[in-house]
Amino acid sequence: MLNQTSILRVISKLLIPPIMLFGLYVQFHGDFGPGGGFQAGVIFASAFILYALIFGVDNARKAAPAWLTRLMLASGVLLFGGVGVVSSLMGGGYLNYSVLANDVHAGQHLGITLIEFGVGLTVAGAMITIFLIFDGLLRAEEED
Amino acid sequence: MAVTAYSLVRMHNLFAVVMLSGIYSLLAAVIYVVMDAVDVAFTEAAVGAGISTVLMLGTLALTTSMEKDAKMFSPLPLVIVTVTGALLIYATLDMPPYGDPTAPIHHHVAPHYIEKSAHEVGPPNIVTSILASYRGYDTLGETTVIFTAAAGVMALIGRSRRRKKKSDKSMPVEDS
């Protein structure tokens, strides 16, 4: 793809780790500042897509093979729903996190952190999966 | 923003259209920041200007980057769009001015969230409390929608590649 341009390579090499770190910050700091699982997932996926655009999709596929992104996609929703099931098993309503720990605040905090993580996983998995599928289709057309 | 929207409509080069829609999203994000909706602005900048631009470019690579010429002018869509737009503008006349504290939307559940969320849920960011705790079902639904979208893309075009490879010799794929 764009792998001949050394400026792009150097700059994106510098940028990708901070972008991923920022994604994680948005993920786990969403309780205190703006952000949350959805934004974090998109930021994380965009770092991945930037890598794929600059260094080639083959290298990116090595970093995140299709089974991994599909696993992320499904496990995020399962984690979200699972938290709900656990909270209803522990005596609260479905998705009532107050019963997850001894303290209401601790339980809410745990529940929110978990489901935000689930949202982040699903969003990142969905974006990367769609991107990789587009690339796969493009390649299949070039082969024909 | 109006200039961007107008040139979006007039443009025939779809590559420029995708770039302009990214710019439009960034401008919308700026407006959200001005209105103090930082979370929404964040999402708009990341999704509208970032990811969707990349996905649209991928679509252009798969299809074509020039718009097809419209063969004939049909008045019906124009009428529908104009009437709907006029109705929407007419409806905004009844809305309370932006930031009006007596607006109905500020008197339903919003005071409860603002006063009680620190006590009932905990996190200092009320948006997170509402999204994840009070409105947990909605967020679960949204996550499921995203999951379904990706699963749909996989089912629609993810598999066609494999099928194409298998049927390469027996049935030539029509490609012009």
PDB file of C-alpha atoms in Angstrom:
ATOM      1  CA  MET A   1       0.000   0.000   0.000  1.00  0.00           C
ATOM      2  CA  LEU A   2       1.653   3.203   1.158  1.00  0.00           C
ATOM      3  CA  ASN A   3       4.795   1.491   2.393  1.00  0.00           C
ATOM      4  CA  GLN A   4       7.234   3.413   0.168  1.00  0.00           C
ATOM      5  CA  THR A   5       6.730   6.695   1.986  1.00  0.00           C
ATOM      6  CA  SER A   6       9.278   6.863   4.778  1.00  0.00           C
ATOM      7  CA  ILE A   7       7.715   9.975   6.369  1.00  0.00           C
ATOM      8  CA  LEU A   8       4.407   8.164   6.791  1.00  0.00           C
ATOM      9  CA  ARG A   9       6.150   5.110   8.197  1.00  0.00           C
ATOM     10  CA  VAL A  10       8.167   7.041  10.767  1.00  0.00           C
ATOM     11  CA  ILE A  11       5.303   9.279  11.861  1.00  0.00           C
ATOM     12  CA  SER A  12       2.831   6.446  12.178  1.00  0.00           C
ATOM     13  CA  LYS A  13       5.372   4.365  14.081  1.00  0.00           C
ATOM     14  CA  LEU A  14       5.568   7.243  16.529  1.00  0.00           C
ATOM     15  CA  LEU A  15       1.814   7.750  16.620  1.00  0.00           C
ATOM     16  CA  ILE A  16       0.391   4.238  16.910  1.00  0.00           C
ATOM     17  CA  PRO A  17       1.518   3.430  20.484  1.00  0.00           C
ATOM     18  CA  PRO A  18       0.166   6.723  21.921  1.00  0.00           C
ATOM     19  CA  ILE A  19      -3.115   6.196  20.042  1.00  0.00           C
ATOM     20  CA  MET A  20      -3.496   2.723  21.544  1.00  0.00           C
ATOM     21  CA  LEU A  21      -2.536   4.031  24.986  1.00  0.00           C
ATOM     22  CA  PHE A  22      -5.074   6.826  24.601  1.00  0.00           C
ATOM     23  CA  GLY A  23      -7.698   4.248  23.654  1.00  0.00           C
ATOM     24  CA  LEU A  24      -7.004   2.321  26.851  1.00  0.00           C
ATOM     25  CA  TYR A  25      -7.068   5.569  28.848  1.00  0.00           C
ATOM     26  CA  VAL A  26     -10.462   6.462  27.394  1.00  0.00           C
ATOM     27  CA  GLN A  27     -11.636   2.937  28.115  1.00  0.00           C
ATOM     28  CA  PHE A  28     -10.745   2.839  31.795  1.00  0.00           C
ATOM     29  CA  HIS A  29     -11.040   6.524  32.602  1.00  0.00           C
ATOM     30  CA  GLY A  30     -14.557   6.855  31.193  1.00  0.00           C
ATOM     31  CA  ASP A  31     -16.051   7.028  34.691  1.00  0.00           C
ATOM     32  CA  PHE A  32     -14.163  10.215  35.460  1.00  0.00           C
ATOM     33  CA  GLY A  33     -13.790  12.030  32.171  1.00  0.00           C
ATOM     34  CA  PRO A  34     -15.419  11.979  28.770  1.00  0.00           C
ATOM     35  CA  GLY A  35     -15.285   8.719  26.919  1.00  0.00           C
ATOM     36  CA  GLY A  36     -16.189   5.121  27.455  1.00  0.00           C
ATOM     37  CA  GLY A  37     -16.152   1.765  25.782  1.00  0.00           C
ATOM     38  CA  PHE A  38     -17.561   2.868  22.444  1.00  0.00           C
ATOM     39  CA  GLN A  39     -15.072   5.667  21.842  1.00  0.00           C
ATOM     40  CA  ALA A  40     -12.212   3.565  23.174  1.00  0.00           C
ATOM     41  CA  GLY A  41     -13.055   0.726  20.818  1.00  0.00           C
ATOM     42  CA  VAL A  42     -13.113   3.057  17.832  1.00  0.00           C
ATOM     43  CA  ILE A  43      -9.814   4.705  18.797  1.00  0.00           C
ATOM     44  CA  PHE A  44      -8.159   1.336  19.288  1.00  0.00           C
ATOM     45  CA  ALA A  45      -9.482   0.085  15.956  1.00  0.00           C
ATOM     46  CA  SER A  46      -8.317   3.234  14.181  1.00  0.00           C
ATOM     47  CA  ALA A  47      -4.773   2.693  15.493  1.00  0.00           C
ATOM     48  CA  PHE A  48      -4.935  -0.816  14.078  1.00  0.00           C
ATOM     49  CA  ILE A  49      -6.296   0.386  10.731  1.00  0.00           C
ATOM     50  CA  LEU A  50      -3.560   3.046  10.531  1.00  0.00           C
ATOM     51  CA  TYR A  51      -0.997   0.277  11.020  1.00  0.00           C
ATOM     52  CA  ALA A  52      -2.674  -1.812   8.331  1.00  0.00           C
ATOM     53  CA  LEU A  53      -2.716   1.114   5.871  1.00  0.00           C
ATOM     54  CA  ILE A  54       0.951   1.979   6.331  1.00  0.00           C
ATOM     55  CA  PHE A  55       2.639  -1.360   6.942  1.00  0.00           C
ATOM     56  CA  GLY A  56       0.404  -3.564   4.826  1.00  0.00           C
ATOM     57  CA  VAL A  57      -2.622  -5.591   5.738  1.00  0.00           C
ATOM     58  CA  ASP A  58      -0.632  -8.843   5.823  1.00  0.00           C
ATOM     59  CA  ASN A  59       1.418  -7.651   8.795  1.00  0.00           C
ATOM     60  CA  ALA A  60      -1.756  -6.412  10.458  1.00  0.00           C
ATOM     61  CA  ARG A  61      -3.404  -9.794   9.941  1.00  0.00           C
ATOM     62  CA  LYS A  62      -0.440 -11.372  11.718  1.00  0.00           C
ATOM     63  CA  ALA A  63      -1.013  -9.047  14.687  1.00  0.00           C
ATOM     64  CA  ALA A  64      -4.758  -9.645  14.786  1.00  0.00           C
ATOM     65  CA  PRO A  65      -5.862 -12.737  12.864  1.00  0.00           C
ATOM     66  CA  ALA A  66      -9.495 -13.086  11.840  1.00  0.00           C
ATOM     67  CA  TRP A  67     -10.345 -15.558  14.591  1.00  0.00           C
ATOM     68  CA  LEU A  68      -9.079 -13.088  17.210  1.00  0.00           C
ATOM     69  CA  THR A  69     -11.182 -10.170  16.000  1.00  0.00           C
ATOM     70  CA  ARG A  70     -14.240 -12.415  15.703  1.00  0.00           C
ATOM     71  CA  LEU A  71     -13.605 -13.677  19.223  1.00  0.00           C
ATOM     72  CA  MET A  72     -13.387 -10.069  20.437  1.00  0.00           C
ATOM     73  CA  LEU A  73     -16.609  -9.259  18.623  1.00  0.00           C
ATOM     74  CA  ALA A  74     -18.580 -12.056  20.255  1.00  0.00           C
ATOM     75  CA  SER A  75     -16.970 -12.033  23.696  1.00  0.00           C
ATOM     76  CA  GLY A  76     -17.761  -8.336  24.211  1.00  0.00           C
ATOM     77  CA  VAL A  77     -21.507  -8.907  23.857  1.00  0.00           C
ATOM     78  CA  LEU A  78     -21.241 -12.082  25.935  1.00  0.00           C
ATOM     79  CA  LEU A  79     -19.390 -10.198  28.680  1.00  0.00           C
ATOM     80  CA  PHE A  80     -22.057  -7.494  28.721  1.00  0.00           C
ATOM     81  CA  GLY A  81     -24.909  -9.999  28.848  1.00  0.00           C
ATOM     82  CA  GLY A  82     -22.987 -12.173  31.292  1.00  0.00           C
ATOM     83  CA  VAL A  83     -22.648  -9.319  33.767  1.00  0.00           C
ATOM     84  CA  GLY A  84     -26.409  -8.935  33.583  1.00  0.00           C
ATOM     85  CA  VAL A  85     -26.974 -12.643  34.174  1.00  0.00           C
ATOM     86  CA  VAL A  86     -24.534 -12.689  37.105  1.00  0.00           C
ATOM     87  CA  SER A  87     -26.200  -9.672  38.706  1.00  0.00           C
ATOM     88  CA  SER A  88     -29.633 -11.258  38.392  1.00  0.00           C
ATOM     89  CA  LEU A  89     -28.281 -14.527  39.837  1.00  0.00           C
ATOM     90  CA  MET A  90     -26.870 -12.584  42.781  1.00  0.00           C
ATOM     91  CA  GLY A  91     -30.289 -11.252  43.695  1.00  0.00           C
ATOM     92  CA  GLY A  92     -30.585  -7.965  41.833  1.00  0.00           C
ATOM     93  CA  GLY A  93     -32.421  -7.240  38.610  1.00  0.00           C
ATOM     94  CA  TYR A  94     -30.853  -7.896  35.228  1.00  0.00           C
ATOM     95  CA  LEU A  95     -27.947  -5.430  34.811  1.00  0.00           C
ATOM     96  CA  ASN A  96     -28.388  -4.107  38.361  1.00  0.00           C
ATOM     97  CA  TYR A  97     -24.721  -3.858  39.372  1.00  0.00           C
ATOM     98  CA  SER A  98     -25.320  -2.807  42.971  1.00  0.00           C
ATOM     99  CA  VAL A  99     -25.349  -6.418  44.134  1.00  0.00           C
ATOM    100  CA  LEU A 100     -22.027  -7.329  42.488  1.00  0.00           C
ATOM    101  CA  ALA A 101     -20.000  -6.274  45.531  1.00  0.00           C
ATOM    102  CA  ASN A 102     -20.664  -5.587  49.201  1.00  0.00           C
ATOM    103  CA  ASP A 103     -20.876  -1.854  48.648  1.00  0.00           C
ATOM    104  CA  VAL A 104     -23.312  -0.242  46.198  1.00  0.00           C
ATOM    105  CA  HIS A 105     -20.641   2.055  44.747  1.00  0.00           C
ATOM    106  CA  ALA A 106     -18.075  -0.708  44.441  1.00  0.00           C
ATOM    107  CA  GLY A 107     -20.621  -2.948  42.740  1.00  0.00           C
ATOM    108  CA  GLN A 108     -21.709  -0.231  40.316  1.00  0.00           C
ATOM    109  CA  HIS A 109     -18.092   0.586  39.584  1.00  0.00           C
ATOM    110  CA  LEU A 110     -17.233  -3.045  38.892  1.00  0.00           C
ATOM    111  CA  GLY A 111     -20.299  -3.521  36.711  1.00  0.00           C
ATOM    112  CA  ILE A 112     -19.709  -0.357  34.694  1.00  0.00           C
ATOM    113  CA  THR A 113     -16.041  -1.158  34.168  1.00  0.00           C
ATOM    114  CA  LEU A 114     -16.891  -4.660  32.960  1.00  0.00           C
ATOM    115  CA  ILE A 115     -19.658  -3.698  30.580  1.00  0.00           C
ATOM    116  CA  GLU A 116     -17.632  -0.777  29.198  1.00  0.00           C
ATOM    117  CA  PHE A 117     -14.860  -3.244  28.535  1.00  0.00           C
ATOM    118  CA  GLY A 118     -17.366  -5.476  26.771  1.00  0.00           C
ATOM    119  CA  VAL A 119     -18.573  -2.566  24.630  1.00  0.00           C
ATOM    120  CA  GLY A 120     -14.979  -1.655  23.789  1.00  0.00           C
ATOM    121  CA  LEU A 121     -14.133  -5.228  22.785  1.00  0.00           C
ATOM    122  CA  THR A 122     -17.166  -5.530  20.542  1.00  0.00           C
ATOM    123  CA  VAL A 123     -16.697  -2.151  18.867  1.00  0.00           C
ATOM    124  CA  ALA A 124     -12.986  -2.657  18.221  1.00  0.00           C
ATOM    125  CA  GLY A 125     -13.635  -6.203  16.999  1.00  0.00           C
ATOM    126  CA  ALA A 126     -16.444  -5.058  14.710  1.00  0.00           C
ATOM    127  CA  MET A 127     -14.435  -2.226  13.135  1.00  0.00           C
ATOM    128  CA  ILE A 128     -11.351  -4.360  12.544  1.00  0.00           C
ATOM    129  CA  THR A 129     -13.415  -7.260  11.203  1.00  0.00           C
ATOM    130  CA  ILE A 130     -15.262  -5.039   8.728  1.00  0.00           C
ATOM    131  CA  PHE A 131     -11.981  -3.471   7.606  1.00  0.00           C
ATOM    132  CA  LEU A 132     -10.321  -6.851   7.081  1.00  0.00           C
ATOM    133  CA  ILE A 133     -13.338  -8.187   5.173  1.00  0.00           C
ATOM    134  CA  PHE A 134     -13.252  -5.166   2.853  1.00  0.00           C
ATOM    135  CA  ASP A 135      -9.589  -5.818   2.220  1.00  0.00           C
ATOM    136  CA  GLY A 136     -10.240  -9.499   1.583  1.00  0.00           C
ATOM    137  CA  LEU A 137     -12.959  -8.697  -0.940  1.00  0.00           C
ATOM    138  CA  LEU A 138     -10.694  -6.167  -2.671  1.00  0.00           C
ATOM    139  CA  ARG A 139      -7.999  -8.787  -3.018  1.00  0.00           C
ATOM    140  CA  ALA A 140     -10.400 -11.405  -4.315  1.00  0.00           C
ATOM    141  CA  GLU A 141     -11.444  -8.979  -7.034  1.00  0.00           C
ATOM    142  CA  GLU A 142      -7.864  -8.212  -7.959  1.00  0.00           C
ATOM    143  CA  GLU A 143      -7.124 -11.903  -8.320  1.00  0.00           C
ATOM    144  CA  ASP A 144      -9.939 -12.448 -10.786  1.00  0.00           C
TER     145      ASP A 144
ATOM    146  CA  MET B   1     -20.938  23.579   7.540  1.00  0.00           C
ATOM    147  CA  ALA B   2     -23.558  24.763   5.071  1.00  0.00           C
ATOM    148  CA  VAL B   3     -20.860  25.294   2.445  1.00  0.00           C
ATOM    149  CA  THR B   4     -19.527  21.793   3.062  1.00  0.00           C
ATOM    150  CA  ALA B   5     -23.008  20.293   2.815  1.00  0.00           C
ATOM    151  CA  TYR B   6     -23.755  22.156  -0.422  1.00  0.00           C
ATOM    152  CA  SER B   7     -20.511  21.087  -2.070  1.00  0.00           C
ATOM    153  CA  LEU B   8     -21.169  17.525  -0.861  1.00  0.00           C
ATOM    154  CA  VAL B   9     -24.386  17.491  -2.856  1.00  0.00           C
ATOM    155  CA  ARG B  10     -22.931  19.134  -5.969  1.00  0.00           C
ATOM    156  CA  MET B  11     -19.728  17.110  -6.138  1.00  0.00           C
ATOM    157  CA  HIS B  12     -19.419  14.254  -8.646  1.00  0.00           C
ATOM    158  CA  ASN B  13     -16.053  12.895  -7.586  1.00  0.00           C
ATOM    159  CA  LEU B  14     -16.925  10.473  -4.796  1.00  0.00           C
ATOM    160  CA  PHE B  15     -13.412  10.574  -3.347  1.00  0.00           C
ATOM    161  CA  ALA B  16     -13.835  14.291  -2.665  1.00  0.00           C
ATOM    162  CA  VAL B  17     -17.313  13.589  -1.301  1.00  0.00           C
ATOM    163  CA  VAL B  18     -15.894  11.152   1.269  1.00  0.00           C
ATOM    164  CA  MET B  19     -13.235  13.666   2.311  1.00  0.00           C
ATOM    165  CA  LEU B  20     -15.832  16.420   2.617  1.00  0.00           C
ATOM    166  CA  SER B  21     -18.109  14.252   4.748  1.00  0.00           C
ATOM    167  CA  GLY B  22     -15.145  13.692   7.082  1.00  0.00           C
ATOM    168  CA  ILE B  23     -14.696  17.471   7.294  1.00  0.00           C
ATOM    169  CA  TYR B  24     -18.434  17.834   7.919  1.00  0.00           C
ATOM    170  CA  SER B  25     -18.181  15.381  10.831  1.00  0.00           C
ATOM    171  CA  LEU B  26     -15.256  17.300  12.312  1.00  0.00           C
ATOM    172  CA  LEU B  27     -17.255  20.537  12.114  1.00  0.00           C
ATOM    173  CA  ALA B  28     -20.203  18.793  13.783  1.00  0.00           C
ATOM    174  CA  ALA B  29     -17.841  17.625  16.540  1.00  0.00           C
ATOM    175  CA  VAL B  30     -16.722  21.228  17.056  1.00  0.00           C
ATOM    176  CA  ILE B  31     -20.368  22.273  17.424  1.00  0.00           C
ATOM    177  CA  TYR B  32     -20.924  19.555  20.043  1.00  0.00           C
ATOM    178  CA  VAL B  33     -17.891  20.801  21.974  1.00  0.00           C
ATOM    179  CA  VAL B  34     -19.313  24.326  21.872  1.00  0.00           C
ATOM    180  CA  MET B  35     -22.573  22.909  23.265  1.00  0.00           C
ATOM    181  CA  ASP B  36     -20.604  21.203  26.079  1.00  0.00           C
ATOM    182  CA  ALA B  37     -21.453  17.673  24.884  1.00  0.00           C
ATOM    183  CA  VAL B  38     -17.886  16.410  25.005  1.00  0.00           C
ATOM    184  CA  ASP B  39     -18.805  12.718  24.918  1.00  0.00           C
ATOM    185  CA  VAL B  40     -20.871  13.133  21.759  1.00  0.00           C
ATOM    186  CA  ALA B  41     -18.152  15.239  20.145  1.00  0.00           C
ATOM    187  CA  PHE B  42     -15.627  12.533  20.941  1.00  0.00           C
ATOM    188  CA  THR B  43     -17.768   9.884  19.261  1.00  0.00           C
ATOM    189  CA  GLU B  44     -18.498  12.052  16.239  1.00  0.00           C
ATOM    190  CA  ALA B  45     -14.816  12.832  15.688  1.00  0.00           C
ATOM    191  CA  ALA B  46     -13.719   9.214  16.102  1.00  0.00           C
ATOM    192  CA  VAL B  47     -16.513   7.510  14.175  1.00  0.00           C
ATOM    193  CA  GLY B  48     -17.720  10.126  11.695  1.00  0.00           C
ATOM    194  CA  ALA B  49     -14.390  11.619  10.738  1.00  0.00           C
ATOM    195  CA  GLY B  50     -12.173   8.597  11.360  1.00  0.00           C
ATOM    196  CA  ILE B  51     -13.553   5.124  10.893  1.00  0.00           C
ATOM    197  CA  SER B  52     -16.404   5.834   8.505  1.00  0.00           C
ATOM    198  CA  THR B  53     -14.078   7.749   6.168  1.00  0.00           C
ATOM    199  CA  VAL B  54     -11.773   4.730   5.995  1.00  0.00           C
ATOM    200  CA  LEU B  55     -14.691   2.374   5.405  1.00  0.00           C
ATOM    201  CA  MET B  56     -16.115   4.636   2.689  1.00  0.00           C
ATOM    202  CA  LEU B  57     -12.710   4.747   1.001  1.00  0.00           C
ATOM    203  CA  GLY B  58     -12.661   0.956   1.128  1.00  0.00           C
ATOM    204  CA  THR B  59     -16.068   0.898  -0.525  1.00  0.00           C
ATOM    205  CA  LEU B  60     -14.828   3.276  -3.222  1.00  0.00           C
ATOM    206  CA  ALA B  61     -11.877   0.999  -3.877  1.00  0.00           C
ATOM    207  CA  LEU B  62     -14.334  -1.861  -4.345  1.00  0.00           C
ATOM    208  CA  THR B  63     -16.735   0.019  -6.594  1.00  0.00           C
ATOM    209  CA  THR B  64     -15.995   3.215  -8.487  1.00  0.00           C
ATOM    210  CA  SER B  65     -14.969   6.705  -7.545  1.00  0.00           C
ATOM    211  CA  MET B  66     -17.098   8.639 -10.028  1.00  0.00           C
ATOM    212  CA  GLU B  67     -20.775   9.255  -9.640  1.00  0.00           C
ATOM    213  CA  LYS B  68     -22.999   7.995 -12.436  1.00  0.00           C
ATOM    214  CA  ASP B  69     -24.801  10.715 -14.338  1.00  0.00           C
ATOM    215  CA  ALA B  70     -28.436  10.958 -13.406  1.00  0.00           C
ATOM    216  CA  LYS B  71     -30.421  10.125 -16.528  1.00  0.00           C
ATOM    217  CA  MET B  72     -33.524  12.151 -15.833  1.00  0.00           C
ATOM    218  CA  PHE B  73     -34.803  14.659 -13.356  1.00  0.00           C
ATOM    219  CA  SER B  74     -37.559  13.235 -11.182  1.00  0.00           C
ATOM    220  CA  PRO B  75     -39.541  15.734  -9.130  1.00  0.00           C
ATOM    221  CA  LEU B  76     -40.988  13.328  -6.541  1.00  0.00           C
ATOM    222  CA  PRO B  77     -37.869  12.971  -4.307  1.00  0.00           C
ATOM    223  CA  LEU B  78     -37.379  16.737  -4.354  1.00  0.00           C
ATOM    224  CA  VAL B  79     -40.986  17.264  -3.235  1.00  0.00           C
ATOM    225  CA  ILE B  80     -40.693  14.679  -0.438  1.00  0.00           C
ATOM    226  CA  VAL B  81     -37.416  16.156   0.825  1.00  0.00           C
ATOM    227  CA  THR B  82     -38.731  19.716   0.718  1.00  0.00           C
ATOM    228  CA  VAL B  83     -41.976  18.852   2.513  1.00  0.00           C
ATOM    229  CA  THR B  84     -40.182  16.823   5.197  1.00  0.00           C
ATOM    230  CA  GLY B  85     -37.630  19.583   5.712  1.00  0.00           C
ATOM    231  CA  ALA B  86     -40.347  22.229   5.958  1.00  0.00           C
ATOM    232  CA  LEU B  87     -42.232  20.099   8.510  1.00  0.00           C
ATOM    233  CA  LEU B  88     -39.089  19.640  10.598  1.00  0.00           C
ATOM    234  CA  ILE B  89     -38.348  23.353  10.541  1.00  0.00           C
ATOM    235  CA  TYR B  90     -41.977  24.059  11.446  1.00  0.00           C
ATOM    236  CA  ALA B  91     -41.641  21.646  14.397  1.00  0.00           C
ATOM    237  CA  THR B  92     -38.526  23.421  15.673  1.00  0.00           C
ATOM    238  CA  LEU B  93     -40.578  26.607  16.030  1.00  0.00           C
ATOM    239  CA  ASP B  94     -42.406  24.964  18.927  1.00  0.00           C
ATOM    240  CA  MET B  95     -39.229  23.881  20.671  1.00  0.00           C
ATOM    241  CA  PRO B  96     -38.008  25.849  23.708  1.00  0.00           C
ATOM    242  CA  PRO B  97     -34.830  27.883  23.091  1.00  0.00           C
ATOM    243  CA  TYR B  98     -31.510  26.101  23.585  1.00  0.00           C
ATOM    244  CA  GLY B  99     -30.473  26.042  27.254  1.00  0.00           C
ATOM    245  CA  ASP B 100     -33.903  27.074  28.538  1.00  0.00           C
ATOM    246  CA  PRO B 101     -34.146  25.674  32.101  1.00  0.00           C
ATOM    247  CA  THR B 102     -37.947  25.408  31.924  1.00  0.00           C
ATOM    248  CA  ALA B 103     -37.883  23.108  28.870  1.00  0.00           C
ATOM    249  CA  PRO B 104     -39.820  19.849  29.437  1.00  0.00           C
ATOM    250  CA  ILE B 105     -36.739  17.726  28.811  1.00  0.00           C
ATOM    251  CA  HIS B 106     -35.111  19.184  31.931  1.00  0.00           C
ATOM    252  CA  HIS B 107     -38.037  18.235  34.184  1.00  0.00           C
ATOM    253  CA  HIS B 108     -38.541  14.528  33.642  1.00  0.00           C
ATOM    254  CA  VAL B 109     -35.706  12.267  34.820  1.00  0.00           C
ATOM    255  CA  ALA B 110     -32.798  14.663  34.290  1.00  0.00           C
ATOM    256  CA  PRO B 111     -32.963  16.301  37.774  1.00  0.00           C
ATOM    257  CA  HIS B 112     -33.026  12.866  39.384  1.00  0.00           C
ATOM    258  CA  TYR B 113     -29.912  11.801  37.451  1.00  0.00           C
ATOM    259  CA  ILE B 114     -28.044  15.009  38.212  1.00  0.00           C
ATOM    260  CA  GLU B 115     -28.874  15.033  41.917  1.00  0.00           C
ATOM    261  CA  LYS B 116     -28.748  11.358  42.751  1.00  0.00           C
ATOM    262  CA  SER B 117     -26.288   9.706  40.352  1.00  0.00           C
ATOM    263  CA  ALA B 118     -23.226  10.479  42.490  1.00  0.00           C
ATOM    264  CA  HIS B 119     -24.984   8.848  45.422  1.00  0.00           C
ATOM    265  CA  GLU B 120     -26.705   5.958  43.641  1.00  0.00           C
ATOM    266  CA  VAL B 121     -24.059   5.010  41.090  1.00  0.00           C
ATOM    267  CA  GLY B 122     -20.832   6.755  41.967  1.00  0.00           C
ATOM    268  CA  PRO B 123     -18.756   7.818  38.936  1.00  0.00           C
ATOM    269  CA  PRO B 124     -18.224  11.571  38.641  1.00  0.00           C
ATOM    270  CA  ASN B 125     -19.093  11.467  34.928  1.00  0.00           C
ATOM    271  CA  ILE B 126     -22.889  11.472  34.879  1.00  0.00           C
ATOM    272  CA  VAL B 127     -22.939  10.523  31.197  1.00  0.00           C
ATOM    273  CA  THR B 128     -21.202   7.253  32.020  1.00  0.00           C
ATOM    274  CA  SER B 129     -23.589   6.572  34.919  1.00  0.00           C
ATOM    275  CA  ILE B 130     -26.613   7.079  32.701  1.00  0.00           C
ATOM    276  CA  LEU B 131     -25.271   5.118  29.744  1.00  0.00           C
ATOM    277  CA  ALA B 132     -23.925   2.161  31.625  1.00  0.00           C
ATOM    278  CA  SER B 133     -26.155   1.900  34.670  1.00  0.00           C
ATOM    279  CA  TYR B 134     -29.509   3.673  34.373  1.00  0.00           C
ATOM    280  CA  ARG B 135     -29.741   2.911  30.675  1.00  0.00           C
ATOM    281  CA  GLY B 136     -27.896  -0.395  30.726  1.00  0.00           C
ATOM    282  CA  TYR B 137     -30.471  -2.089  28.534  1.00  0.00           C
ATOM    283  CA  ASP B 138     -30.107   0.538  25.826  1.00  0.00           C
ATOM    284  CA  THR B 139     -26.349   0.187  25.809  1.00  0.00           C
ATOM    285  CA  LEU B 140     -26.647  -3.584  25.664  1.00  0.00           C
ATOM    286  CA  GLY B 141     -28.958  -3.127  22.689  1.00  0.00           C
ATOM    287  CA  GLU B 142     -26.480  -0.801  20.969  1.00  0.00           C
ATOM    288  CA  THR B 143     -23.664  -3.264  21.484  1.00  0.00           C
ATOM    289  CA  THR B 144     -25.816  -5.998  20.017  1.00  0.00           C
ATOM    290  CA  VAL B 145     -26.544  -3.777  17.007  1.00  0.00           C
ATOM    291  CA  ILE B 146     -22.823  -3.317  16.389  1.00  0.00           C
ATOM    292  CA  PHE B 147     -22.278  -7.041  16.748  1.00  0.00           C
ATOM    293  CA  THR B 148     -25.114  -7.726  14.313  1.00  0.00           C
ATOM    294  CA  ALA B 149     -23.705  -5.204  11.840  1.00  0.00           C
ATOM    295  CA  ALA B 150     -20.312  -6.871  11.793  1.00  0.00           C
ATOM    296  CA  ALA B 151     -21.912 -10.313  11.610  1.00  0.00           C
ATOM    297  CA  GLY B 152     -24.038  -9.102   8.709  1.00  0.00           C
ATOM    298  CA  VAL B 153     -21.001  -7.811   6.827  1.00  0.00           C
ATOM    299  CA  MET B 154     -19.283 -11.124   7.450  1.00  0.00           C
ATOM    300  CA  ALA B 155     -22.279 -13.071   6.170  1.00  0.00           C
ATOM    301  CA  LEU B 156     -22.790 -10.856   3.123  1.00  0.00           C
ATOM    302  CA  ILE B 157     -19.322 -10.275   1.720  1.00  0.00           C
ATOM    303  CA  GLY B 158     -17.014 -12.221   4.008  1.00  0.00           C
ATOM    304  CA  ARG B 159     -18.087 -15.541   2.628  1.00  0.00           C
ATOM    305  CA  SER B 160     -18.438 -14.587  -1.025  1.00  0.00           C
ATOM    306  CA  ARG B 161     -14.675 -14.571  -1.288  1.00  0.00           C
ATOM    307  CA  ARG B 162     -14.346 -18.194  -0.300  1.00  0.00           C
ATOM    308  CA  ARG B 163     -17.231 -19.231  -2.481  1.00  0.00           C
ATOM    309  CA  LYS B 164     -15.666 -17.418  -5.415  1.00  0.00           C
ATOM    310  CA  LYS B 165     -12.431 -19.291  -4.974  1.00  0.00           C
ATOM    311  CA  LYS B 166     -14.160 -22.659  -4.894  1.00  0.00           C
ATOM    312  CA  SER B 167     -16.275 -21.981  -7.945  1.00  0.00           C
ATOM    313  CA  ASP B 168     -13.424 -20.426  -9.889  1.00  0.00           C
ATOM    314  CA  LYS B 169     -13.039 -23.237 -12.369  1.00  0.00           C
ATOM    315  CA  SER B 170     -16.548 -24.587 -12.618  1.00  0.00           C
ATOM    316  CA  MET B 171     -18.323 -21.268 -12.981  1.00  0.00           C
ATOM    317  CA  PRO B 172     -16.487 -18.148 -14.193  1.00  0.00           C
ATOM    318  CA  VAL B 173     -17.415 -15.094 -12.198  1.00  0.00           C
ATOM    319  CA  GLU B 174     -18.969 -12.361 -14.270  1.00  0.00           C
ATOM    320  CA  ASP B 175     -16.641  -9.410 -14.095  1.00  0.00           C
ATOM    321  CA  SER B 176     -16.477  -6.608 -16.565  1.00  0.00           C
TER     322      SER B 176
END
